[in-house]
Short mmCIF file of C-alpha atoms and ligand atoms in Angstrom, two decimals:
data_model
loop_
_atom_site.label_atom_id
_atom_site.label_comp_id
_atom_site.label_asym_id
_atom_site.label_seq_id
_atom_site.Cartn_x
_atom_site.Cartn_y
_atom_site.Cartn_z
CA MET A 884 18.71 -36.30 -5.53
CA ILE A 885 14.93 -36.51 -5.34
CA ILE A 886 12.98 -37.84 -2.37
CA ALA A 887 9.24 -38.52 -2.60
CA VAL A 888 7.20 -38.76 0.59
CA ASP A 889 3.53 -39.71 0.78
CA GLY A 890 1.09 -40.39 3.56
CA PRO A 891 -2.21 -39.33 5.12
CA ALA A 892 -2.87 -36.14 7.08
CA GLY A 893 -1.08 -35.92 10.41
CA SER A 894 1.41 -38.67 9.59
CA GLY A 895 4.18 -36.16 10.27
CA LYS A 896 5.24 -35.59 6.66
CA SER A 897 5.66 -31.83 6.73
CA THR A 898 7.73 -31.62 9.90
CA VAL A 899 9.88 -34.58 8.94
CA CYS A 900 10.39 -33.45 5.33
CA ARG A 901 11.40 -29.96 6.43
CA GLU A 902 13.98 -31.39 8.76
CA VAL A 903 15.37 -33.78 6.14
CA ALA A 904 15.52 -30.88 3.68
CA LYS A 905 17.51 -28.82 6.14
CA ARG A 906 19.94 -31.58 6.93
CA LEU A 907 20.58 -32.47 3.30
CA GLY A 908 20.41 -28.97 1.88
CA LEU A 909 17.47 -29.98 -0.34
CA ARG A 910 14.57 -27.81 -1.40
CA TYR A 911 11.25 -28.71 0.17
CA ALA A 912 7.95 -28.80 -1.72
CA ASP A 913 4.54 -29.31 -0.15
CA THR A 914 2.09 -30.33 -2.88
CA GLY A 915 -0.89 -30.33 -0.50
CA ALA A 916 -0.40 -26.57 -0.30
CA MET A 917 -1.06 -26.34 -4.04
CA TYR A 918 -4.43 -28.10 -3.77
CA ARG A 919 -5.18 -26.02 -0.73
CA THR A 920 -4.43 -22.78 -2.55
CA LEU A 921 -6.72 -23.88 -5.34
CA ALA A 922 -9.42 -24.56 -2.75
CA LEU A 923 -8.88 -21.11 -1.22
CA ALA A 924 -9.12 -19.46 -4.63
CA SER A 925 -12.36 -21.31 -5.34
CA ILE A 926 -13.85 -20.06 -2.06
CA ARG A 927 -12.83 -16.50 -2.89
CA GLU A 928 -14.30 -16.74 -6.37
CA LYS A 929 -17.43 -18.37 -4.95
CA ILE A 930 -17.10 -21.45 -7.12
CA SER A 931 -19.06 -24.38 -5.74
CA PRO A 932 -16.99 -27.50 -4.92
CA SER A 933 -19.35 -29.41 -7.18
CA ASP A 934 -18.87 -27.15 -10.20
CA THR A 935 -16.26 -29.34 -11.87
CA ASN A 936 -15.92 -27.31 -15.07
CA GLN A 937 -15.26 -24.05 -13.30
CA LEU A 938 -12.77 -25.73 -10.97
CA ILE A 939 -10.87 -27.20 -13.91
CA GLU A 940 -10.81 -23.81 -15.55
CA LEU A 941 -9.56 -22.28 -12.30
CA ALA A 942 -6.79 -24.89 -12.00
CA ARG A 943 -5.59 -23.99 -15.49
CA ARG A 944 -5.40 -20.27 -14.93
CA ILE A 945 -4.60 -19.97 -11.24
CA PRO A 946 -1.61 -17.64 -10.72
CA LEU A 947 0.37 -19.80 -8.29
CA GLU A 948 3.87 -18.89 -7.34
CA ILE A 949 5.86 -21.34 -5.29
CA HIS A 950 9.09 -20.76 -3.44
CA THR A 951 10.89 -23.94 -2.48
CA LEU A 952 13.92 -23.16 -0.39
CA THR A 953 16.72 -25.20 1.08
CA SER A 954 16.46 -24.67 4.86
CA GLY A 955 13.07 -26.40 4.66
CA ARG A 956 11.11 -23.23 4.09
CA PHE A 957 8.24 -23.22 1.63
CA GLU A 958 6.04 -20.31 0.63
CA ILE A 959 3.09 -20.22 -1.71
CA PHE A 960 1.58 -17.13 -3.31
CA LEU A 961 -1.81 -16.68 -4.93
CA ALA A 962 -1.75 -13.78 -7.37
CA GLY A 963 1.15 -12.26 -5.46
CA GLU A 964 -0.42 -12.66 -2.03
CA LYS A 965 1.39 -14.96 0.41
CA VAL A 966 -1.18 -17.56 1.48
CA THR A 967 1.06 -20.14 3.17
CA GLU A 968 -0.88 -19.75 6.45
CA THR A 969 -4.35 -18.85 5.16
CA ILE A 970 -4.69 -22.18 3.33
CA ARG A 971 -4.68 -24.07 6.66
CA GLU A 972 -8.10 -22.69 7.60
CA PRO A 973 -10.94 -25.12 8.37
CA ALA A 974 -12.99 -23.87 5.39
CA VAL A 975 -10.19 -25.07 3.10
CA ASN A 976 -9.87 -28.41 4.93
CA GLN A 977 -13.52 -29.10 4.21
CA ILE A 978 -13.36 -28.84 0.45
CA VAL A 979 -9.77 -29.50 -0.57
CA SER A 980 -10.17 -33.24 -1.05
CA LEU A 981 -13.32 -32.72 -3.11
CA ILE A 982 -11.35 -30.56 -5.50
CA ALA A 983 -8.26 -32.78 -5.47
CA ARG A 984 -10.22 -35.73 -6.78
CA ILE A 985 -11.04 -34.08 -10.12
CA PRO A 986 -8.73 -35.74 -12.70
CA GLU A 987 -8.18 -32.62 -14.86
CA VAL A 988 -7.34 -30.56 -11.76
CA ARG A 989 -4.73 -33.15 -10.82
CA THR A 990 -3.25 -33.15 -14.32
CA GLU A 991 -2.68 -29.41 -14.01
CA MET A 992 -1.14 -29.62 -10.54
CA VAL A 993 1.04 -32.61 -11.42
CA LYS A 994 2.44 -30.67 -14.38
CA ARG A 995 3.49 -27.85 -12.06
CA GLN A 996 4.88 -30.26 -9.50
CA ARG A 997 7.05 -32.01 -12.08
CA ALA A 998 8.36 -28.65 -13.23
CA LEU A 999 9.39 -27.89 -9.63
CA ALA A 1000 11.30 -31.15 -9.45
CA LYS A 1001 13.05 -30.71 -12.77
CA SER A 1002 16.36 -29.55 -11.48
CA GLY A 1003 16.56 -32.16 -8.71
CA TYR A 1004 17.81 -31.86 -5.15
CA LEU A 1005 14.36 -31.75 -3.70
CA ILE A 1006 12.11 -33.47 -1.20
CA MET A 1007 8.44 -33.42 -2.21
CA GLU A 1008 5.54 -34.51 -0.07
CA GLY A 1009 1.93 -35.31 -0.90
CA ARG A 1010 -0.38 -38.22 -1.58
CA ASP A 1011 0.71 -39.42 -5.03
CA ILE A 1012 4.30 -38.26 -5.32
CA SER A 1013 5.97 -41.66 -5.39
CA THR A 1014 3.18 -43.29 -7.40
CA VAL A 1015 2.32 -40.66 -10.03
CA VAL A 1016 4.18 -37.34 -9.85
CA LEU A 1017 7.76 -38.58 -9.50
CA PRO A 1018 7.73 -42.35 -9.95
CA ASP A 1019 11.45 -42.26 -10.77
CA ALA A 1020 12.44 -40.59 -7.49
CA GLU A 1021 15.60 -42.17 -6.04
CA PHE A 1022 14.01 -42.49 -2.62
CA LYS A 1023 10.37 -43.10 -1.72
CA PHE A 1024 8.86 -43.08 1.72
CA TYR A 1025 5.37 -43.62 3.03
CA LEU A 1026 4.60 -42.27 6.49
CA ASP A 1027 1.61 -43.39 8.50
CA ALA A 1028 0.40 -43.45 12.10
CA ASP A 1029 -2.66 -44.50 14.11
CA PRO A 1030 -5.64 -42.34 13.09
CA SER A 1031 -6.18 -41.14 16.66
CA VAL A 1032 -2.54 -40.09 16.99
CA ARG A 1033 -2.67 -38.28 13.65
CA ALA A 1034 -5.80 -36.38 14.63
CA GLU A 1035 -4.31 -35.43 17.96
CA ARG A 1036 -1.16 -34.08 16.30
CA ARG A 1037 -3.24 -31.90 13.97
CA TRP A 1038 -5.43 -30.73 16.86
CA LYS A 1039 -2.35 -29.70 18.86
CA GLU A 1040 -0.93 -27.89 15.82
CA ASP A 1041 -4.22 -26.02 15.39
CA GLN A 1042 -4.27 -25.07 19.04
CA ALA A 1043 -0.75 -23.75 18.90
CA LYS A 1044 -1.87 -21.56 16.02
CA GLY A 1045 -4.85 -20.35 18.01
CA THR A 1046 -7.53 -22.22 16.03
CA VAL A 1047 -9.98 -23.76 18.46
CA SER A 1048 -11.97 -26.71 17.25
CA PRO A 1049 -12.87 -29.76 19.33
CA LEU A 1050 -10.70 -32.87 18.88
CA SER A 1051 -13.74 -34.81 17.74
CA ARG A 1052 -14.29 -32.36 14.89
CA VAL A 1053 -10.65 -32.66 13.77
CA GLN A 1054 -10.97 -36.44 13.91
CA GLU A 1055 -14.11 -36.37 11.83
CA ASP A 1056 -12.63 -33.99 9.23
CA GLN A 1057 -9.55 -36.08 8.93
CA ALA A 1058 -11.40 -39.38 8.58
CA LYS A 1059 -13.52 -37.86 5.84
CA ARG A 1060 -10.46 -36.56 4.01
CA ASP A 1061 -8.60 -39.87 4.42
CA GLU A 1062 -11.56 -41.74 3.01
CA MET A 1063 -11.84 -39.44 0.00
CA ASP A 1064 -8.07 -39.47 -0.65
CA ARG A 1065 -7.89 -43.27 -0.46
CA THR A 1066 -10.92 -44.11 -2.54
CA ARG A 1067 -10.82 -41.56 -5.36
CA ASP A 1068 -10.48 -42.93 -8.90
CA VAL A 1069 -7.43 -40.96 -9.94
CA SER A 1070 -4.15 -41.21 -8.03
CA PRO A 1071 -5.57 -42.41 -4.74
CA LEU A 1072 -3.38 -42.38 -1.67
CA ARG A 1073 -1.57 -45.69 -1.62
CA VAL A 1074 1.83 -47.13 -0.85
CA ALA A 1075 4.09 -47.33 -3.92
CA SER A 1076 5.39 -50.86 -4.42
CA ASN A 1077 8.99 -49.79 -3.81
CA ALA A 1078 8.36 -47.26 -1.04
CA ILE A 1079 9.74 -47.67 2.46
CA CYS A 1080 6.94 -47.48 5.05
CA ILE A 1081 7.52 -45.85 8.40
CA ASP A 1082 4.98 -45.98 11.21
CA THR A 1083 5.44 -42.71 13.08
CA THR A 1084 3.09 -43.58 15.96
CA GLY A 1085 4.94 -42.79 19.19
CA LYS A 1086 8.06 -41.62 17.37
CA ARG A 1087 9.60 -38.19 17.74
CA VAL A 1088 10.46 -36.15 14.64
CA GLY A 1089 14.18 -36.73 15.16
CA GLU A 1090 13.67 -40.49 15.23
CA VAL A 1091 11.78 -40.53 11.94
CA VAL A 1092 14.40 -38.28 10.33
CA HIS A 1093 17.08 -40.62 11.57
CA ILE A 1094 15.30 -43.62 10.07
CA ILE A 1095 14.94 -41.85 6.71
CA LEU A 1096 18.58 -40.80 6.57
CA GLY A 1097 19.61 -44.29 7.63
CA LYS A 1098 17.52 -45.94 4.88
CA MET A 1099 19.04 -43.57 2.36
CA ASN A 1100 22.38 -44.59 3.70
CA VAL A 1101 23.36 -40.96 3.78
CA LYS A 1102 26.76 -40.91 5.33
CA ARG A 1103 28.93 -38.06 6.31
CA GLU A 1104 32.09 -38.03 4.22
CA LYS A 1105 34.78 -40.43 5.34
CA PHE A 1106 36.18 -39.16 8.59
CA ASN A 1107 39.86 -38.28 8.26
CA ALA A 1108 41.48 -38.32 11.69
CA PHE A 1109 44.64 -36.56 10.54
CA TYR A 1110 42.52 -33.73 9.12
CA ALA A 1111 40.48 -33.52 12.34
CA VAL A 1112 43.55 -33.30 14.57
CA THR A 1113 45.31 -30.79 12.30
CA ARG A 1114 42.17 -28.65 12.11
CA ARG A 1115 41.88 -28.61 15.87
CA PHE A 1116 45.49 -27.51 16.20
CA LEU A 1117 45.12 -24.79 13.56
CA TRP A 1118 41.89 -23.67 15.18
CA LEU A 1119 43.65 -23.04 18.49
CA LEU A 1120 46.46 -21.29 16.66
CA ALA A 1121 44.09 -19.06 14.71
CA LYS A 1122 42.09 -18.18 17.83
CA ALA A 1123 45.18 -17.25 19.77
CA GLY A 1124 47.13 -15.61 16.98
CA PHE A 1125 44.43 -13.89 14.92
CA GLY A 1126 41.40 -13.81 17.21
CA LEU A 1127 39.57 -15.88 14.58
CA GLU A 1128 35.84 -15.31 14.75
CA ILE A 1129 33.32 -17.51 12.88
CA GLN A 1130 29.62 -16.83 12.27
CA GLY A 1131 26.97 -18.76 10.34
CA ALA A 1132 28.55 -22.22 10.34
CA GLU A 1133 25.05 -23.67 10.76
CA ASN A 1134 24.42 -22.81 7.10
CA ILE A 1135 26.48 -25.80 6.07
CA PRO A 1136 24.17 -28.78 5.42
CA GLN A 1137 24.73 -31.65 7.81
CA HIS A 1138 24.69 -34.37 5.16
CA GLY A 1139 25.31 -34.75 1.47
CA GLY A 1140 27.48 -32.91 -1.04
CA PHE A 1141 27.84 -29.14 -1.02
CA ILE A 1142 30.09 -26.34 -2.17
CA ILE A 1143 31.58 -23.58 -0.09
CA ALA A 1144 32.35 -20.56 -2.24
CA ALA A 1145 34.74 -18.09 -0.67
CA ASN A 1146 36.56 -14.92 -1.63
CA HIS A 1147 40.29 -15.41 -2.11
CA ARG A 1148 43.03 -13.04 -1.07
CA SER A 1149 45.66 -15.05 0.71
CA PHE A 1150 47.38 -18.41 1.11
CA LEU A 1151 45.68 -18.62 4.48
CA ASP A 1152 42.18 -18.80 2.97
CA PRO A 1153 41.93 -22.59 2.50
CA VAL A 1154 43.20 -23.09 6.03
CA VAL A 1155 40.73 -20.60 7.46
CA ALA A 1156 37.88 -22.20 5.48
CA ALA A 1157 38.79 -25.63 6.83
CA ILE A 1158 38.78 -24.30 10.38
CA ALA A 1159 35.44 -22.56 9.88
CA SER A 1160 33.64 -25.54 8.35
CA PRO A 1161 32.28 -28.02 10.87
CA ARG A 1162 32.29 -30.62 8.10
CA GLN A 1163 35.52 -31.73 6.50
CA LEU A 1164 36.27 -30.10 3.16
CA THR A 1165 38.07 -31.32 0.09
CA PHE A 1166 40.31 -28.86 -1.75
CA LEU A 1167 41.29 -28.71 -5.37
CA ALA A 1168 44.92 -27.62 -5.48
CA ARG A 1169 47.31 -26.91 -8.35
CA HIS A 1170 49.21 -30.13 -9.15
CA THR A 1171 52.55 -28.36 -8.88
CA LEU A 1172 52.00 -28.13 -5.14
CA PHE A 1173 52.26 -31.92 -5.00
CA ARG A 1174 55.70 -32.00 -6.65
CA ASN A 1175 57.51 -31.97 -3.36
CA VAL A 1176 56.83 -35.51 -2.19
CA LEU A 1177 56.62 -34.77 1.52
CA PHE A 1178 54.49 -31.67 1.10
CA GLY A 1179 52.35 -33.65 -1.36
CA ILE A 1180 51.72 -36.36 1.23
CA LEU A 1181 50.92 -33.73 3.82
CA ILE A 1182 48.31 -31.85 1.78
CA ARG A 1183 46.80 -35.06 0.44
CA GLY A 1184 46.34 -36.07 4.06
CA LEU A 1185 44.44 -32.81 4.46
CA ASN A 1186 42.02 -33.69 1.64
CA ALA A 1187 43.71 -31.74 -1.15
CA ARG A 1188 43.30 -33.20 -4.66
CA PRO A 1189 45.54 -32.20 -7.55
CA ILE A 1190 44.20 -30.44 -10.64
CA LYS A 1191 46.08 -29.30 -13.71
CA ARG A 1192 45.41 -25.66 -14.42
CA ALA A 1193 46.87 -26.01 -17.90
CA SER A 1194 44.53 -28.79 -19.05
CA ALA A 1195 41.54 -26.47 -18.90
CA ASP A 1196 38.96 -26.52 -16.18
CA ARG A 1197 37.01 -29.47 -17.49
CA ASN A 1198 38.96 -32.05 -15.53
CA ALA A 1199 38.72 -29.97 -12.40
CA LEU A 1200 34.96 -29.72 -12.82
CA ARG A 1201 34.68 -33.45 -13.37
CA LEU A 1202 36.71 -34.14 -10.26
CA ALA A 1203 34.65 -31.65 -8.24
CA ALA A 1204 31.37 -33.16 -9.48
CA GLY A 1205 32.48 -36.65 -8.47
CA LEU A 1206 33.47 -35.49 -5.02
CA ILE A 1207 30.19 -33.66 -4.46
CA MET A 1208 28.10 -36.56 -5.69
CA ALA A 1209 29.93 -38.83 -3.26
CA GLY A 1210 28.67 -36.58 -0.45
CA ASN A 1211 31.74 -34.40 0.12
CA GLY A 1212 31.93 -30.70 0.72
CA ILE A 1213 34.38 -28.90 -1.51
CA LEU A 1214 35.88 -25.45 -1.27
CA LEU A 1215 35.92 -23.31 -4.41
CA PHE A 1216 37.12 -19.79 -5.02
CA PRO A 1217 34.80 -18.35 -7.67
CA GLU A 1218 37.29 -15.59 -8.44
CA GLY A 1219 39.68 -18.31 -9.60
CA THR A 1220 42.81 -16.74 -8.23
CA ARG A 1221 44.02 -14.66 -5.32
CA SER A 1222 43.22 -11.00 -5.52
CA ALA A 1223 46.40 -8.96 -5.69
CA ASP A 1224 45.04 -5.79 -4.10
CA GLY A 1225 42.50 -7.23 -1.67
CA GLY A 1226 39.50 -6.21 -3.80
CA PHE A 1227 36.95 -8.50 -5.45
CA LEU A 1228 37.68 -10.03 -8.87
CA THR A 1229 35.24 -10.99 -11.62
CA PRO A 1230 34.05 -14.50 -10.83
CA LYS A 1231 34.22 -17.46 -13.22
CA GLY A 1232 31.25 -19.63 -14.20
CA GLY A 1233 32.39 -23.12 -13.11
CA LEU A 1234 30.75 -22.85 -9.73
CA GLY A 1235 27.38 -22.10 -11.36
CA TYR A 1236 27.80 -25.03 -13.71
CA LEU A 1237 28.29 -27.43 -10.79
CA ALA A 1238 25.39 -25.93 -8.83
CA VAL A 1239 23.00 -26.34 -11.77
CA LYS A 1240 24.17 -29.74 -13.01
CA LEU A 1241 24.32 -31.33 -9.57
CA GLY A 1242 21.60 -29.21 -7.98
CA CYS A 1243 23.78 -28.94 -4.90
CA PRO A 1244 23.70 -26.08 -2.37
CA VAL A 1245 26.37 -23.39 -2.52
CA VAL A 1246 27.21 -21.82 0.83
CA PRO A 1247 28.74 -18.34 0.50
CA MET A 1248 31.69 -17.72 2.80
CA CYS A 1249 33.38 -14.39 3.35
CA ILE A 1250 36.90 -14.41 4.72
CA LYS A 1251 38.11 -11.10 6.07
CA GLY A 1252 41.50 -10.18 7.41
CA THR A 1253 43.71 -12.75 5.68
CA PHE A 1254 44.88 -10.23 3.09
CA GLU A 1255 46.06 -7.90 5.81
CA THR A 1256 47.69 -10.67 7.84
CA PHE A 1257 49.23 -12.56 4.92
CA PRO A 1258 49.15 -10.63 1.64
CA ARG A 1259 50.17 -12.05 -1.69
CA HIS A 1260 53.88 -11.34 -1.68
CA ALA A 1261 54.55 -11.54 2.04
CA LYS A 1262 56.85 -14.24 3.37
CA TRP A 1263 55.35 -14.49 6.85
CA PRO A 1264 51.97 -13.66 8.33
CA ARG A 1265 51.60 -10.42 10.31
CA GLN A 1266 49.50 -9.66 13.32
CA GLY A 1267 45.82 -8.94 12.74
CA LYS A 1268 42.28 -10.16 13.13
CA ILE A 1269 40.59 -12.74 10.90
CA SER A 1270 36.85 -13.28 10.69
CA VAL A 1271 34.65 -15.64 8.70
CA ARG A 1272 30.94 -15.27 7.89
CA LEU A 1273 28.84 -17.93 6.20
CA GLY A 1274 25.52 -17.08 4.55
CA ARG A 1275 22.38 -19.01 3.60
CA ALA A 1276 22.92 -21.56 0.84
CA VAL A 1277 22.21 -20.38 -2.70
CA HIS A 1278 20.48 -22.82 -5.00
CA GLY A 1279 19.84 -22.84 -8.74
CA ASP A 1280 16.11 -22.96 -8.15
CA ASP A 1281 16.08 -19.74 -6.20
CA PHE A 1282 15.94 -18.06 -9.60
CA GLY A 1283 12.68 -19.40 -11.00
CA LYS A 1284 12.18 -21.36 -14.14
CA GLY A 1285 12.70 -20.95 -17.85
CA ILE A 1286 16.20 -19.53 -17.60
CA ASP A 1287 18.76 -20.73 -20.11
CA ASP A 1288 21.40 -22.91 -18.35
CA GLY A 1289 24.29 -20.68 -19.39
CA ASP A 1290 22.55 -17.60 -17.98
CA LEU A 1291 21.69 -19.48 -14.82
CA TYR A 1292 25.35 -20.40 -14.18
CA LEU A 1293 26.23 -16.73 -14.22
CA LEU A 1294 23.22 -15.71 -12.13
CA ILE A 1295 24.20 -18.17 -9.43
CA VAL A 1296 27.82 -17.07 -9.40
CA LYS A 1297 26.79 -13.42 -9.25
CA GLU A 1298 24.35 -14.08 -6.43
CA VAL A 1299 26.97 -15.99 -4.47
CA MET A 1300 29.50 -13.16 -4.94
CA ARG A 1301 26.85 -10.60 -4.00
CA ASN A 1302 26.20 -12.51 -0.77
CA ILE A 1303 29.91 -12.71 -0.05
CA GLU A 1304 30.22 -8.95 -0.53
CA ILE A 1305 27.23 -8.30 1.76
CA LEU A 1306 28.76 -10.57 4.41
CA PHE A 1307 32.05 -8.74 3.91
CA SER A 1308 30.62 -5.31 4.54
CA SER A 1309 28.77 -6.53 7.64
CA ALA A 1310 31.82 -8.34 9.07
O1 CDP B 2039 -1.42 -31.19 5.75
P1 CDP B 2039 -2.38 -32.29 5.51
O2 CDP B 2039 -1.72 -33.62 5.59
O3 CDP B 2039 -3.63 -32.16 6.29
O4 CDP B 2039 -2.90 -32.20 4.03
P2 CDP B 2039 -2.12 -31.62 2.80
O5 CDP B 2039 -0.90 -32.41 2.55
O6 CDP B 2039 -2.02 -30.17 2.96
O7 CDP B 2039 -3.15 -31.96 1.63
C1 CDP B 2039 -4.45 -31.49 1.63
C2 CDP B 2039 -5.29 -32.30 0.67
O8 CDP B 2039 -4.80 -32.12 -0.66
C3 CDP B 2039 -5.25 -33.81 0.89
O9 CDP B 2039 -6.20 -34.24 1.83
C4 CDP B 2039 -5.56 -34.33 -0.50
O10 CDP B 2039 -6.93 -34.39 -0.74
C5 CDP B 2039 -4.96 -33.31 -1.42
N1 CDP B 2039 -3.66 -33.72 -1.97
C6 CDP B 2039 -3.63 -34.57 -3.05
O11 CDP B 2039 -4.67 -34.98 -3.51
N2 CDP B 2039 -2.47 -34.90 -3.65
C7 CDP B 2039 -1.30 -34.45 -3.16
N3 CDP B 2039 -0.16 -34.77 -3.77
C8 CDP B 2039 -1.29 -33.60 -2.03
C9 CDP B 2039 -2.50 -33.27 -1.45
#
């Protein structure tokens, strides 16, 4: 899923995009920061904003490193130095639009922006994202607001950061930048023909986010009342019987498809995962479990879907991909099977394949205590304590570019398992 958002300064893009990114588990990319970093580099190298040739040369060689993270965080590095804050300085504001109007500079930046978007699952904001950079984005939005409101927002932001400049100066700067951005020859700021416009004047961030999610028709998965009631019951049972403790549930994205990857030691694990996840999960279960008609109906009612182990994993992956694309959360055990001795097993690659192909977030979950309370060959659970920890979502793009897909699958799986083990030792 790719979302492109354009609009003038102070229209609320950054705040809104960050929030949408968080809710959907998307990566967030701020393209203005790239032009700003270029402007900062030009100031440091004492290149005049009118020296087009030198600026083009700078754009081609500038060592930019960009970290786009789910959770709405975005960091930009210039030659290894984090400049995410420095590029907001007034000196940068003054020249950035002069530099951004040079066609060859834009070509360079657009190339890098497209590379960022290559693996999908991203929200990108700027001035020309829906018109030039990502014209094929599934969703396009254009945010705008009254110029005076936009200037006031920026002025308040500056004040909060401790930068004191009079409102009139901010207004002037912004008007100048707007004018330059709208009238330049190459990729001027304009509304894409198929973009949805939102006037953010007088609207709170939450309202704009709500409008965006509504327009995208992003639904939570179908609510299953039987699942909800059963989960509630099991939750009470687990609290009373095993002192179940859950931490990090906020790491689960509020909308859209996702994977929970958990360690597996006991029959209780799927149940514990369902209790710990505030969003309903779908489970892939061995088809033999559905042989008993009544039990089959019961687990189907609890969102279990049958897979045939014997017919290779391809069908299972296809089923999982379909479920995730339809906006569901699924539970996977990267180790493939229950550990017999309570230790960690070597993970399989399927999880990485799904994460790369679908670009969806993978939330690591560590389940501790189920092995002790209900080990592999036990008939009944024993007394004990169960705890669950969820970590920050892992995403294929956390690993940088240029990695062969096959290697990337394994990297993701390893990283997820590493996180689970860290959570395990801290639990
Ligand atoms: O945060 P603010 O809205 O003030 O600006 P920004 O998004 O950081 O962008 C700074 C400047 O970079 C803009 O005024 C544009 O001149 C330029 N820019 C652009 O030309 N194309 C983009 N896709 C993003 C920014």
